[in-house]
CSV table of C-alpha atoms in Angstrom, one decimal:
chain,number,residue,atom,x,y,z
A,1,UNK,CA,86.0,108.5,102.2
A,2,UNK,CA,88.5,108.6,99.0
A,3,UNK,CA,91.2,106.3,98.5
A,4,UNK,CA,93.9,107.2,95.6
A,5,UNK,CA,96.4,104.5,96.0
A,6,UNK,CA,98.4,103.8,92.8
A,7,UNK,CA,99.4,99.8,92.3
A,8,UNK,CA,101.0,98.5,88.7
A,9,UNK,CA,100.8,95.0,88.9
A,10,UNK,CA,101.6,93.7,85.0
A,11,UNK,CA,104.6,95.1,83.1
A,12,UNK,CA,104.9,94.7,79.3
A,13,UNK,CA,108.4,95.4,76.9
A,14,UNK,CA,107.5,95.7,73.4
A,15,UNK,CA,110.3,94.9,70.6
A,16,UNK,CA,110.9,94.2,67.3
A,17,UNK,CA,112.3,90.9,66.1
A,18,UNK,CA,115.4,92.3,65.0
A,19,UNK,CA,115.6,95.2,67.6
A,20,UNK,CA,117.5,93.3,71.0
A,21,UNK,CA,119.6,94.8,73.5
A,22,UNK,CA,123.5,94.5,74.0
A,23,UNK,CA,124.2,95.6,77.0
A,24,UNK,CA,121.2,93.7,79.0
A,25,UNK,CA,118.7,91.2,78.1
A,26,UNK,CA,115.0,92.4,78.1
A,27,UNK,CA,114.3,89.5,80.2
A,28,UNK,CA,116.9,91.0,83.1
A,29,UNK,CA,115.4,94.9,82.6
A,30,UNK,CA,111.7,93.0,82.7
A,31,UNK,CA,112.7,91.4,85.9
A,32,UNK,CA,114.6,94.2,87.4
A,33,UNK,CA,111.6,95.8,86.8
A,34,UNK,CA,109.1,93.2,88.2
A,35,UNK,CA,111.1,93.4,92.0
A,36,UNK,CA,110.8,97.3,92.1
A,37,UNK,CA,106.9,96.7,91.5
A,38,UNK,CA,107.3,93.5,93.9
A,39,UNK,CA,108.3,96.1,96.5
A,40,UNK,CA,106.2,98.7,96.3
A,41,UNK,CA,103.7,95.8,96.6
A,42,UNK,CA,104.8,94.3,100.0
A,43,UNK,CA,105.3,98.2,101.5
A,44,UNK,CA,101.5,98.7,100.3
A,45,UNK,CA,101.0,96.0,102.6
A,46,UNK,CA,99.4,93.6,99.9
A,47,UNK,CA,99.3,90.3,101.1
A,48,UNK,CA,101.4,87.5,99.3
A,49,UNK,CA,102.0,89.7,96.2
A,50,UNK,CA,102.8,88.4,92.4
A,51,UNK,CA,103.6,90.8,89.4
A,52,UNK,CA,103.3,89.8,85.7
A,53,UNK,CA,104.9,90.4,82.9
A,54,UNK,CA,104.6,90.5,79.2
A,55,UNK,CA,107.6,91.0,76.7
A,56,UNK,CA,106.8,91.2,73.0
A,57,UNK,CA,109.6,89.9,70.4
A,58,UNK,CA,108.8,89.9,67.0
A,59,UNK,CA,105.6,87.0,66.6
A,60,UNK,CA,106.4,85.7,69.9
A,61,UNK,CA,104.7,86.3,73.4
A,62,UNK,CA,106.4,85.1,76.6
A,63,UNK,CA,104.8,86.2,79.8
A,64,UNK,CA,106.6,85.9,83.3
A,65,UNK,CA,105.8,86.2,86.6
A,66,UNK,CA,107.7,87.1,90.3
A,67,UNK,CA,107.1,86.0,93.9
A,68,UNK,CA,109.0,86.2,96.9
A,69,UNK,CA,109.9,83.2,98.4
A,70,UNK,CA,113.0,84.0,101.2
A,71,UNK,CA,114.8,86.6,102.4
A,72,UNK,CA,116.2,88.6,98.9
A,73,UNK,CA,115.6,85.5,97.1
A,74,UNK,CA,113.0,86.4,94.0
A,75,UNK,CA,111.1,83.7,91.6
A,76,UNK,CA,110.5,84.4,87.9
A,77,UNK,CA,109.2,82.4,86.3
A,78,UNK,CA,108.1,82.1,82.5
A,79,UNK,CA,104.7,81.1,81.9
A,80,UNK,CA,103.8,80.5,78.5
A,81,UNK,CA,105.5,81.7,75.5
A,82,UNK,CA,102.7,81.9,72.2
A,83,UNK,CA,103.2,83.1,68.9
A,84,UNK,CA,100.8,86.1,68.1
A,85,UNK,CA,97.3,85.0,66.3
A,86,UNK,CA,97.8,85.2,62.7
A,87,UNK,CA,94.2,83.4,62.5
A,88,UNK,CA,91.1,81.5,64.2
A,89,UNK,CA,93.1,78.6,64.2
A,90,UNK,CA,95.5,79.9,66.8
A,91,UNK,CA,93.1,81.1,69.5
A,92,UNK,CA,93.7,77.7,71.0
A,93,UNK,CA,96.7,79.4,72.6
A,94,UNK,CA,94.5,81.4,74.5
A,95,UNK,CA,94.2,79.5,77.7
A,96,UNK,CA,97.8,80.1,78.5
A,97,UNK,CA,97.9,83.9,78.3
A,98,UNK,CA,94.6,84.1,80.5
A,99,UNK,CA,96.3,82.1,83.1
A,100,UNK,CA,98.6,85.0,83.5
A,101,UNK,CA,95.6,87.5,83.6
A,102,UNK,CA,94.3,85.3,86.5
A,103,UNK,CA,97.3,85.9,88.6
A,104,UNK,CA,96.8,89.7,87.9
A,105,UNK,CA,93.7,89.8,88.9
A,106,UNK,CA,94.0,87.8,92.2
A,107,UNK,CA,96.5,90.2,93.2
A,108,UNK,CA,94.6,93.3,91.9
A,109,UNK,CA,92.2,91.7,94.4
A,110,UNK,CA,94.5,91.2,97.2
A,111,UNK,CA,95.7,94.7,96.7
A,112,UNK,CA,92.4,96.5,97.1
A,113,UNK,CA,90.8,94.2,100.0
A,114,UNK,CA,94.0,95.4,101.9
A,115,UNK,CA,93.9,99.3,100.6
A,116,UNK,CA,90.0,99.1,101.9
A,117,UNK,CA,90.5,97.9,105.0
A,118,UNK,CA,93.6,99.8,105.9
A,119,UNK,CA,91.5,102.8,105.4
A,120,UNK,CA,88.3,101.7,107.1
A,121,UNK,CA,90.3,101.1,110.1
A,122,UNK,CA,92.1,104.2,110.2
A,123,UNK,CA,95.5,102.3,110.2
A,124,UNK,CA,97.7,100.7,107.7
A,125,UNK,CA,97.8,96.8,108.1
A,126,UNK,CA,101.0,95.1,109.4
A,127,UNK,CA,103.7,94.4,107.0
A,128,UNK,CA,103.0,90.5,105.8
A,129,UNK,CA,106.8,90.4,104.8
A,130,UNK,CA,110.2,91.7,106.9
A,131,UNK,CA,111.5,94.7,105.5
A,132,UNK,CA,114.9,92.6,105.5
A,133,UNK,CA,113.6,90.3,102.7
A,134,UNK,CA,113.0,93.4,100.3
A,135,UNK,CA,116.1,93.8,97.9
A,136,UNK,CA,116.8,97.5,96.8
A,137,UNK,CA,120.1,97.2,95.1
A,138,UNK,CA,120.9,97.2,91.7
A,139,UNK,CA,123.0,94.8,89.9
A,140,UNK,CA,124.6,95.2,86.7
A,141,UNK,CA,125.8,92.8,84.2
């Protein structure tokens, strides 16, 4: 049996210090971002689902992530923001970008124990979430 089932689950936006948007933030376009993969998440039929994100300004880090917590109602939330290591000294920071690579990877988990046994029982797996709860529309600023 093959399975070929495509799941991004960490988004990054990578900018210079000087180099920021006018028309919308990078935080917004990060998050509009983090729903679409949010979505294609819950259709996949991955069970309580939560994307990452990593945005690059300059020396500093900030990494998000997004949930689903009610009917069209989305949670971001920042997690750490670090400077980039200049030196040993700095590693220190470390513990805060792993926690985000834990979330990853418990979804990335998630994601394939619900791929696996969709296939081995010949069926996809209930949706976890309504349909109804999803939001598709686009907002603009």
């Amino acid at each position: 049996m093959s399975i070929n089932v495509k799941c991004v689950l960490v988004l990054g936006e990578f900018k210079k210090s000087t180099n920021y948007s006018t028309i919308e933030s990078d935080r917004v376009e990060l998050g509009k971002q983090m729903r679409a993969i949010h979505n294609k998440l819950v259709l996949y039929r991955v069970p309580n689902p939560v994307v990452c994100g990593i945005i690059y300004q300059g020396d500093d880090t900030f990494t998000y992530y997004m949930d689903i917590i009610s009917p069209k109602l989305y949670r971001m939330g920042k997690v750490s923001k670090v400077k980039l290591f200049r030196n040993a000294e700095e590693l220190y920071f470390l513990p805060r970008i792993v926690s985000s690579t834990n979330v990853a990877l418990e979804t990335t988990m998630k994601a394939e124990s619900s791929i696996i046994e969709g296939a081995e029982n010949n069926h996809r797996n209930p949706l976890m979430l309504p349909t109804t709860w999803l939001s598709f529309e686009s907002c603009h600023l």
